[in-house]
PDB file of C-alpha atoms in Angstrom:
ATOM      1  CA  UNK A  20      31.195   9.573   8.985  1.00  0.00           C
ATOM      2  CA  UNK A  21      32.629   6.063   9.119  1.00  0.00           C
ATOM      3  CA  UNK A  22      34.069   4.282   6.091  1.00  0.00           C
ATOM      4  CA  UNK A  23      31.130   3.445   3.767  1.00  0.00           C
ATOM      5  CA  UNK A  24      32.247  -0.133   3.062  1.00  0.00           C
ATOM      6  CA  UNK A  25      32.754  -0.992   6.720  1.00  0.00           C
ATOM      7  CA  UNK A  26      29.483   0.703   7.626  1.00  0.00           C
ATOM      8  CA  UNK A  27      27.580  -1.226   4.952  1.00  0.00           C
ATOM      9  CA  UNK A  28      29.006  -4.544   6.119  1.00  0.00           C
ATOM     10  CA  UNK A  29      28.119  -3.748   9.710  1.00  0.00           C
ATOM     11  CA  UNK A  30      24.563  -2.779   8.765  1.00  0.00           C
ATOM     12  CA  UNK A  31      24.031  -6.054   6.905  1.00  0.00           C
ATOM     13  CA  UNK A  32      25.363  -8.051   9.855  1.00  0.00           C
ATOM     14  CA  UNK A  33      23.152  -6.134  12.306  1.00  0.00           C
ATOM     15  CA  UNK A  34      19.929  -5.978  10.298  1.00  0.00           C
ATOM     16  CA  UNK A  35      20.151  -9.088   8.108  1.00  0.00           C
ATOM     17  CA  UNK A  36      22.221 -11.803   9.813  1.00  0.00           C
ATOM     18  CA  UNK A  37      20.595 -14.440   7.563  1.00  0.00           C
ATOM     19  CA  UNK A  38      21.469 -12.610   4.324  1.00  0.00           C
ATOM     20  CA  UNK A  39      22.495 -14.949   1.541  1.00  0.00           C
ATOM     21  CA  UNK A  40      24.169 -12.086  -0.331  1.00  0.00           C
ATOM     22  CA  UNK A  41      24.465  -8.314  -0.235  1.00  0.00           C
ATOM     23  CA  UNK A  42      25.885  -5.656  -2.540  1.00  0.00           C
ATOM     24  CA  UNK A  43      27.005  -2.069  -1.900  1.00  0.00           C
ATOM     25  CA  UNK A  44      26.564   0.150  -4.945  1.00  0.00           C
ATOM     26  CA  UNK A  45      26.225   3.742  -6.093  1.00  0.00           C
ATOM     27  CA  UNK A  46      28.233   6.937  -6.279  1.00  0.00           C
ATOM     28  CA  UNK A  47      29.726   6.394  -2.831  1.00  0.00           C
ATOM     29  CA  UNK A  48      32.136   3.889  -4.396  1.00  0.00           C
ATOM     30  CA  UNK A  49      33.353   6.308  -7.071  1.00  0.00           C
ATOM     31  CA  UNK A  50      35.055   9.672  -7.431  1.00  0.00           C
ATOM     32  CA  UNK A  51      31.558  11.131  -7.914  1.00  0.00           C
ATOM     33  CA  UNK A  52      30.895  10.751  -4.181  1.00  0.00           C
ATOM     34  CA  UNK A  53      29.465  13.904  -2.594  1.00  0.00           C
ATOM     35  CA  UNK A  54      28.562  14.923   0.977  1.00  0.00           C
ATOM     36  CA  UNK A  55      24.981  13.834   0.269  1.00  0.00           C
ATOM     37  CA  UNK A  56      25.813  10.436  -1.254  1.00  0.00           C
ATOM     38  CA  UNK A  57      23.971   7.526   0.318  1.00  0.00           C
ATOM     39  CA  UNK A  58      24.656   3.825   0.650  1.00  0.00           C
ATOM     40  CA  UNK A  59      22.694   1.773  -1.878  1.00  0.00           C
ATOM     41  CA  UNK A  60      22.537  -1.780  -0.563  1.00  0.00           C
ATOM     42  CA  UNK A  61      20.906  -4.788  -2.231  1.00  0.00           C
ATOM     43  CA  UNK A  62      20.204  -7.659   0.188  1.00  0.00           C
ATOM     44  CA  UNK A  63      19.138 -11.199  -0.767  1.00  0.00           C
ATOM     45  CA  UNK A  64      17.136 -13.202   1.775  1.00  0.00           C
ATOM     46  CA  UNK A  65      15.239 -16.481   1.653  1.00  0.00           C
ATOM     47  CA  UNK A  66      11.981 -14.854   2.787  1.00  0.00           C
ATOM     48  CA  UNK A  67      10.428 -12.096   4.943  1.00  0.00           C
ATOM     49  CA  UNK A  68      11.039  -9.236   5.419  1.00  0.00           C
ATOM     50  CA  UNK A  69      11.898  -9.590   1.727  1.00  0.00           C
ATOM     51  CA  UNK A  70      10.681  -8.192  -0.526  1.00  0.00           C
ATOM     52  CA  UNK A  71      10.786  -4.638   0.752  1.00  0.00           C
ATOM     53  CA  UNK A  72      12.453  -1.304   0.214  1.00  0.00           C
ATOM     54  CA  UNK A  73      13.439   0.923   3.120  1.00  0.00           C
ATOM     55  CA  UNK A  74      15.316   4.159   3.736  1.00  0.00           C
ATOM     56  CA  UNK A  75      17.193   4.441   7.027  1.00  0.00           C
ATOM     57  CA  UNK A  76      19.915   6.455   8.727  1.00  0.00           C
ATOM     58  CA  UNK A  77      22.719   4.235  10.019  1.00  0.00           C
ATOM     59  CA  UNK A  78      25.753   5.609  11.847  1.00  0.00           C
ATOM     60  CA  UNK A  79      25.290   8.956  10.145  1.00  0.00           C
ATOM     61  CA  UNK A  80      24.832   7.494   6.660  1.00  0.00           C
ATOM     62  CA  UNK A  81      21.611   7.716   4.645  1.00  0.00           C
ATOM     63  CA  UNK A  82      20.934   4.197   3.374  1.00  0.00           C
ATOM     64  CA  UNK A  83      18.607   2.857   0.695  1.00  0.00           C
ATOM     65  CA  UNK A  84      17.884  -0.824   1.226  1.00  0.00           C
ATOM     66  CA  UNK A  85      16.614  -3.049  -1.577  1.00  0.00           C
ATOM     67  CA  UNK A  86      15.700  -6.319   0.145  1.00  0.00           C
ATOM     68  CA  UNK A  87      14.728  -9.194  -2.141  1.00  0.00           C
ATOM     69  CA  UNK A  88      14.522 -12.925  -2.533  1.00  0.00           C
ATOM     70  CA  UNK A  89      16.258 -14.564  -5.489  1.00  0.00           C
ATOM     71  CA  UNK A  90      12.913 -14.943  -7.278  1.00  0.00           C
ATOM     72  CA  UNK A  91      11.988 -11.312  -6.700  1.00  0.00           C
ATOM     73  CA  UNK A  92      15.449 -10.238  -7.893  1.00  0.00           C
ATOM     74  CA  UNK A  93      14.845 -11.981 -11.210  1.00  0.00           C
ATOM     75  CA  UNK A  94      11.342 -10.540 -11.527  1.00  0.00           C
ATOM     76  CA  UNK A  95      12.612  -7.004 -10.979  1.00  0.00           C
ATOM     77  CA  UNK A  96      15.537  -7.521 -13.343  1.00  0.00           C
ATOM     78  CA  UNK A  97      13.184  -8.750 -16.059  1.00  0.00           C
ATOM     79  CA  UNK A  98      10.719  -5.889 -15.536  1.00  0.00           C
ATOM     80  CA  UNK A  99      13.445  -3.260 -15.601  1.00  0.00           C
ATOM     81  CA  UNK A 100      15.024  -4.787 -18.691  1.00  0.00           C
ATOM     82  CA  UNK A 101      11.708  -4.443 -20.503  1.00  0.00           C
ATOM     83  CA  UNK A 102      11.756  -0.741 -19.540  1.00  0.00           C
ATOM     84  CA  UNK A 103      15.375  -0.472 -20.792  1.00  0.00           C
ATOM     85  CA  UNK A 104      16.427   1.032 -17.466  1.00  0.00           C
ATOM     86  CA  UNK A 105      17.677  -1.366 -14.812  1.00  0.00           C
ATOM     87  CA  UNK A 106      19.138   0.159 -11.652  1.00  0.00           C
ATOM     88  CA  UNK A 107      19.105  -3.323 -10.113  1.00  0.00           C
ATOM     89  CA  UNK A 108      21.314  -4.887 -12.780  1.00  0.00           C
ATOM     90  CA  UNK A 109      23.641  -1.881 -12.652  1.00  0.00           C
ATOM     91  CA  UNK A 110      23.937  -2.030  -8.853  1.00  0.00           C
ATOM     92  CA  UNK A 111      24.701  -5.732  -8.842  1.00  0.00           C
ATOM     93  CA  UNK A 112      27.011  -5.615 -11.868  1.00  0.00           C
ATOM     94  CA  UNK A 113      29.124  -2.735 -10.570  1.00  0.00           C
ATOM     95  CA  UNK A 114      28.647  -3.088  -6.826  1.00  0.00           C
ATOM     96  CA  UNK A 115      30.884  -4.629  -4.190  1.00  0.00           C
ATOM     97  CA  UNK A 116      29.879  -7.927  -2.642  1.00  0.00           C
ATOM     98  CA  UNK A 117      29.459  -7.393   1.086  1.00  0.00           C
ATOM     99  CA  UNK A 118      28.542 -10.958   1.944  1.00  0.00           C
ATOM    100  CA  UNK A 119      28.048 -14.168  -0.008  1.00  0.00           C
ATOM    101  CA  UNK A 120      27.291 -17.182   2.121  1.00  0.00           C
ATOM    102  CA  UNK A 121      26.646 -19.800  -0.548  1.00  0.00           C
ATOM    103  CA  UNK A 122      27.779 -18.365  -3.875  1.00  0.00           C
ATOM    104  CA  UNK A 123      24.471 -16.694  -4.742  1.00  0.00           C
ATOM    105  CA  UNK A 124      26.028 -13.229  -4.742  1.00  0.00           C
ATOM    106  CA  UNK A 125      28.807 -14.181  -7.138  1.00  0.00           C
ATOM    107  CA  UNK A 126      26.315 -15.954  -9.384  1.00  0.00           C
ATOM    108  CA  UNK A 127      23.922 -13.004  -9.516  1.00  0.00           C
ATOM    109  CA  UNK A 128      26.756 -10.566 -10.097  1.00  0.00           C
ATOM    110  CA  UNK A 129      28.007 -12.616 -13.042  1.00  0.00           C
ATOM    111  CA  UNK A 130      24.470 -12.760 -14.439  1.00  0.00           C
ATOM    112  CA  UNK A 131      23.974  -9.020 -13.939  1.00  0.00           C
ATOM    113  CA  UNK A 132      27.224  -8.275 -15.750  1.00  0.00           C
ATOM    114  CA  UNK A 133      26.252 -10.497 -18.689  1.00  0.00           C
ATOM    115  CA  UNK A 134      22.812  -8.956 -18.972  1.00  0.00           C
ATOM    116  CA  UNK A 135      24.113  -5.410 -18.614  1.00  0.00           C
ATOM    117  CA  UNK A 136      26.792  -5.967 -21.261  1.00  0.00           C
ATOM    118  CA  UNK A 137      24.166  -7.375 -23.642  1.00  0.00           C
ATOM    119  CA  UNK A 138      22.254  -4.091 -23.479  1.00  0.00           C
ATOM    120  CA  UNK A 139      18.520  -3.418 -23.452  1.00  0.00           C
ATOM    121  CA  UNK A 140      15.988  -4.756 -25.955  1.00  0.00           C
ATOM    122  CA  UNK A 141      16.137  -2.910 -29.298  1.00  0.00           C
ATOM    123  CA  UNK A 142      13.491  -0.350 -30.176  1.00  0.00           C
ATOM    124  CA  UNK A 143      10.637  -1.537 -32.341  1.00  0.00           C
ATOM    125  CA  UNK A 144       9.746   0.592 -35.370  1.00  0.00           C
ATOM    126  CA  UNK A 145       6.583   1.689 -33.581  1.00  0.00           C
ATOM    127  CA  UNK A 146       8.510   2.790 -30.504  1.00  0.00           C
ATOM    128  CA  UNK A 147      11.116   4.612 -32.563  1.00  0.00           C
ATOM    129  CA  UNK A 148       8.447   6.474 -34.530  1.00  0.00           C
ATOM    130  CA  UNK A 149       6.721   7.546 -31.326  1.00  0.00           C
ATOM    131  CA  UNK A 150       9.966   8.914 -29.906  1.00  0.00           C
ATOM    132  CA  UNK A 151      10.657  10.770 -33.159  1.00  0.00           C
ATOM    133  CA  UNK A 152       7.144  12.218 -33.222  1.00  0.00           C
ATOM    134  CA  UNK A 153       7.315  13.485 -29.625  1.00  0.00           C
ATOM    135  CA  UNK A 154      10.691  15.162 -30.109  1.00  0.00           C
ATOM    136  CA  UNK A 155       9.645  16.665 -33.453  1.00  0.00           C
ATOM    137  CA  UNK A 156       6.564  18.176 -31.840  1.00  0.00           C
ATOM    138  CA  UNK A 157       8.608  19.604 -28.951  1.00  0.00           C
ATOM    139  CA  UNK A 158      11.124  21.055 -31.378  1.00  0.00           C
ATOM    140  CA  UNK A 159       8.340  22.869 -33.234  1.00  0.00           C
ATOM    141  CA  UNK A 160       7.041  24.204 -29.909  1.00  0.00           C
ATOM    142  CA  UNK A 161      10.490  25.517 -29.001  1.00  0.00           C
ATOM    143  CA  UNK A 162      10.937  27.288 -32.325  1.00  0.00           C
ATOM    144  CA  UNK A 163       7.673  29.142 -31.763  1.00  0.00           C
ATOM    145  CA  UNK A 164       8.107  29.771 -28.040  1.00  0.00           C
ATOM    146  CA  UNK A 165       8.249  33.412 -26.908  1.00  0.00           C
ATOM    147  CA  UNK A 166       7.543  32.891 -23.199  1.00  0.00           C
ATOM    148  CA  UNK A 167      10.748  32.605 -21.119  1.00  0.00           C
ATOM    149  CA  UNK A 168       9.083  30.489 -18.415  1.00  0.00           C
ATOM    150  CA  UNK A 169       7.613  28.067 -20.957  1.00  0.00           C
ATOM    151  CA  UNK A 170      10.987  27.878 -22.703  1.00  0.00           C
ATOM    152  CA  UNK A 171      12.680  26.666 -19.505  1.00  0.00           C
ATOM    153  CA  UNK A 172      10.201  23.804 -19.171  1.00  0.00           C
ATOM    154  CA  UNK A 173      10.371  22.959 -22.867  1.00  0.00           C
ATOM    155  CA  UNK A 174      14.156  22.829 -22.878  1.00  0.00           C
ATOM    156  CA  UNK A 175      14.263  20.655 -19.764  1.00  0.00           C
ATOM    157  CA  UNK A 176      11.773  18.202 -21.273  1.00  0.00           C
ATOM    158  CA  UNK A 177      13.525  18.203 -24.639  1.00  0.00           C
ATOM    159  CA  UNK A 178      16.907  17.582 -23.037  1.00  0.00           C
ATOM    160  CA  UNK A 179      15.490  14.467 -21.403  1.00  0.00           C
ATOM    161  CA  UNK A 180      13.712  13.279 -24.552  1.00  0.00           C
ATOM    162  CA  UNK A 181      16.686  13.903 -26.829  1.00  0.00           C
ATOM    163  CA  UNK A 182      19.049  12.130 -24.428  1.00  0.00           C
ATOM    164  CA  UNK A 183      16.704   9.166 -24.207  1.00  0.00           C
ATOM    165  CA  UNK A 184      16.264   8.927 -27.969  1.00  0.00           C
ATOM    166  CA  UNK A 185      20.021   9.050 -28.534  1.00  0.00           C
ATOM    167  CA  UNK A 186      20.560   6.256 -26.015  1.00  0.00           C
ATOM    168  CA  UNK A 187      17.686   4.112 -27.281  1.00  0.00           C
ATOM    169  CA  UNK A 188      18.684   4.501 -30.926  1.00  0.00           C
ATOM    170  CA  UNK A 189      22.224   3.486 -30.027  1.00  0.00           C
ATOM    171  CA  UNK A 190      21.166   0.429 -28.045  1.00  0.00           C
ATOM    172  CA  UNK A 191      22.228   1.829 -24.673  1.00  0.00           C
ATOM    173  CA  UNK A 192      20.577   1.610 -21.262  1.00  0.00           C
ATOM    174  CA  UNK A 193      18.471   4.519 -20.051  1.00  0.00           C
ATOM    175  CA  UNK A 194      18.722   6.268 -16.691  1.00  0.00           C
ATOM    176  CA  UNK A 195      16.778   8.790 -14.650  1.00  0.00           C
ATOM    177  CA  UNK A 196      17.945  12.144 -13.330  1.00  0.00           C
ATOM    178  CA  UNK A 197      21.714  12.281 -12.932  1.00  0.00           C
ATOM    179  CA  UNK A 198      21.960   8.739 -14.284  1.00  0.00           C
ATOM    180  CA  UNK A 199      20.501   9.817 -17.622  1.00  0.00           C
ATOM    181  CA  UNK A 200      23.324  12.343 -17.881  1.00  0.00           C
ATOM    182  CA  UNK A 201      25.896   9.720 -16.907  1.00  0.00           C
ATOM    183  CA  UNK A 202      24.585   7.119 -19.343  1.00  0.00           C
ATOM    184  CA  UNK A 203      24.735   9.574 -22.250  1.00  0.00           C
ATOM    185  CA  UNK A 204      28.171  10.859 -21.218  1.00  0.00           C
ATOM    186  CA  UNK A 205      29.464   7.277 -21.266  1.00  0.00           C
ATOM    187  CA  UNK A 206      27.779   6.404 -24.574  1.00  0.00           C
ATOM    188  CA  UNK A 207      28.523   9.601 -26.507  1.00  0.00           C
ATOM    189  CA  UNK A 208      30.634  12.219 -24.680  1.00  0.00           C
ATOM    190  CA  UNK A 209      30.514  14.678 -27.577  1.00  0.00           C
ATOM    191  CA  UNK A 210      26.737  14.622 -27.858  1.00  0.00           C
ATOM    192  CA  UNK A 211      26.363  14.825 -24.087  1.00  0.00           C
ATOM    193  CA  UNK A 212      28.532  17.932 -23.985  1.00  0.00           C
ATOM    194  CA  UNK A 213      26.788  19.529 -26.972  1.00  0.00           C
ATOM    195  CA  UNK A 214      23.274  18.913 -25.623  1.00  0.00           C
ATOM    196  CA  UNK A 215      24.116  20.073 -22.112  1.00  0.00           C
ATOM    197  CA  UNK A 216      25.872  23.254 -23.159  1.00  0.00           C
ATOM    198  CA  UNK A 217      23.234  24.115 -25.764  1.00  0.00           C
ATOM    199  CA  UNK A 218      20.417  23.506 -23.275  1.00  0.00           C
ATOM    200  CA  UNK A 219      21.955  26.012 -20.858  1.00  0.00           C
ATOM    201  CA  UNK A 220      22.167  28.557 -23.681  1.00  0.00           C
ATOM    202  CA  UNK A 221      18.546  27.893 -24.657  1.00  0.00           C
ATOM    203  CA  UNK A 222      17.294  28.431 -21.122  1.00  0.00           C
ATOM    204  CA  UNK A 223      19.155  31.735 -21.124  1.00  0.00           C
ATOM    205  CA  UNK A 224      17.232  32.746 -24.251  1.00  0.00           C
ATOM    206  CA  UNK A 225      19.468  31.589 -27.107  1.00  0.00           C
ATOM    207  CA  UNK A 226      17.795  28.443 -28.376  1.00  0.00           C
ATOM    208  CA  UNK A 227      19.070  28.194 -31.962  1.00  0.00           C
ATOM    209  CA  UNK A 228      22.045  25.940 -31.238  1.00  0.00           C
ATOM    210  CA  UNK A 229      19.998  23.686 -28.961  1.00  0.00           C
ATOM    211  CA  UNK A 230      17.411  23.246 -31.709  1.00  0.00           C
ATOM    212  CA  UNK A 231      20.211  22.309 -34.110  1.00  0.00           C
ATOM    213  CA  UNK A 232      21.668  19.677 -31.773  1.00  0.00           C
ATOM    214  CA  UNK A 233      18.231  18.184 -31.098  1.00  0.00           C
ATOM    215  CA  UNK A 234      17.590  18.050 -34.849  1.00  0.00           C
ATOM    216  CA  UNK A 235      20.847  16.114 -35.242  1.00  0.00           C
ATOM    217  CA  UNK A 236      19.632  13.576 -32.669  1.00  0.00           C
ATOM    218  CA  UNK A 237      16.420  13.223 -34.651  1.00  0.00           C
ATOM    219  CA  UNK A 238      18.314  12.729 -37.908  1.00  0.00           C
ATOM    220  CA  UNK A 239      20.408   9.953 -36.350  1.00  0.00           C
ATOM    221  CA  UNK A 240      17.184   8.199 -35.321  1.00  0.00           C
ATOM    222  CA  UNK A 241      15.497   8.442 -38.722  1.00  0.00           C
ATOM    223  CA  UNK A 242      14.622  12.126 -39.013  1.00  0.00           C
ATOM    224  CA  UNK A 243      11.730  14.322 -37.881  1.00  0.00           C
ATOM    225  CA  UNK A 244       8.283  12.784 -37.914  1.00  0.00           C
ATOM    226  CA  UNK A 245       4.991  14.637 -37.651  1.00  0.00           C
ATOM    227  CA  UNK A 246       3.042  14.809 -40.926  1.00  0.00           C
ATOM    228  CA  UNK A 247       1.454  11.413 -41.496  1.00  0.00           C
ATOM    229  CA  UNK A 248       2.226  10.027 -38.051  1.00  0.00           C
ATOM    230  CA  UNK A 249      -0.646   7.846 -36.847  1.00  0.00           C
ATOM    231  CA  UNK A 250      -1.355   5.328 -34.110  1.00  0.00           C
ATOM    232  CA  UNK A 251      -3.641   2.493 -35.126  1.00  0.00           C
TER     233      UNK A 251
END
């Protein structure tokens, strides 16, 4: 396939000649690039067809297009920040500017970098307690689990929950799928390694170490919580 940067620039010129700004982002720009990596492209327009999201094949490349106006960009950034997981801010903070006709791209990139560096909103006590309760309950389920199939699902869910709690308690951004793994690896490499290795052991039938690592995550966030937990 053609060079990803050149291909992305050509796509923006062909499909969006009136683009005010565009960013190329994602694994394709890093040493994590794989044969299945796609081109993640954020495009800023003044109006229609923005806002829209579209997946296309372009010159052999799978492409995910995130087409927005400046107002929609800010709305999405605000919504994602509330959820403590903002792919949009990450793409614009770390991405390469493909085009910038009037300085909007540089301005949004600077804003995205500031907002990303500031981190997500802190957990409220209510949110923290809920996360502790959920993980405590799952940990009890794992300790009593004798079904190998159920154990696989429990461990997978617990790995996600424990990773999320560790990130949230530490004031770090969340991620989904591979990005959850990458966020935790960046925030706490030791914990990421311990959780991942222990989860593989637990799926294979040896869950004691995984339970210990998850309990450590709970302790860092305030400890287990089940007895007396209530939602009012």
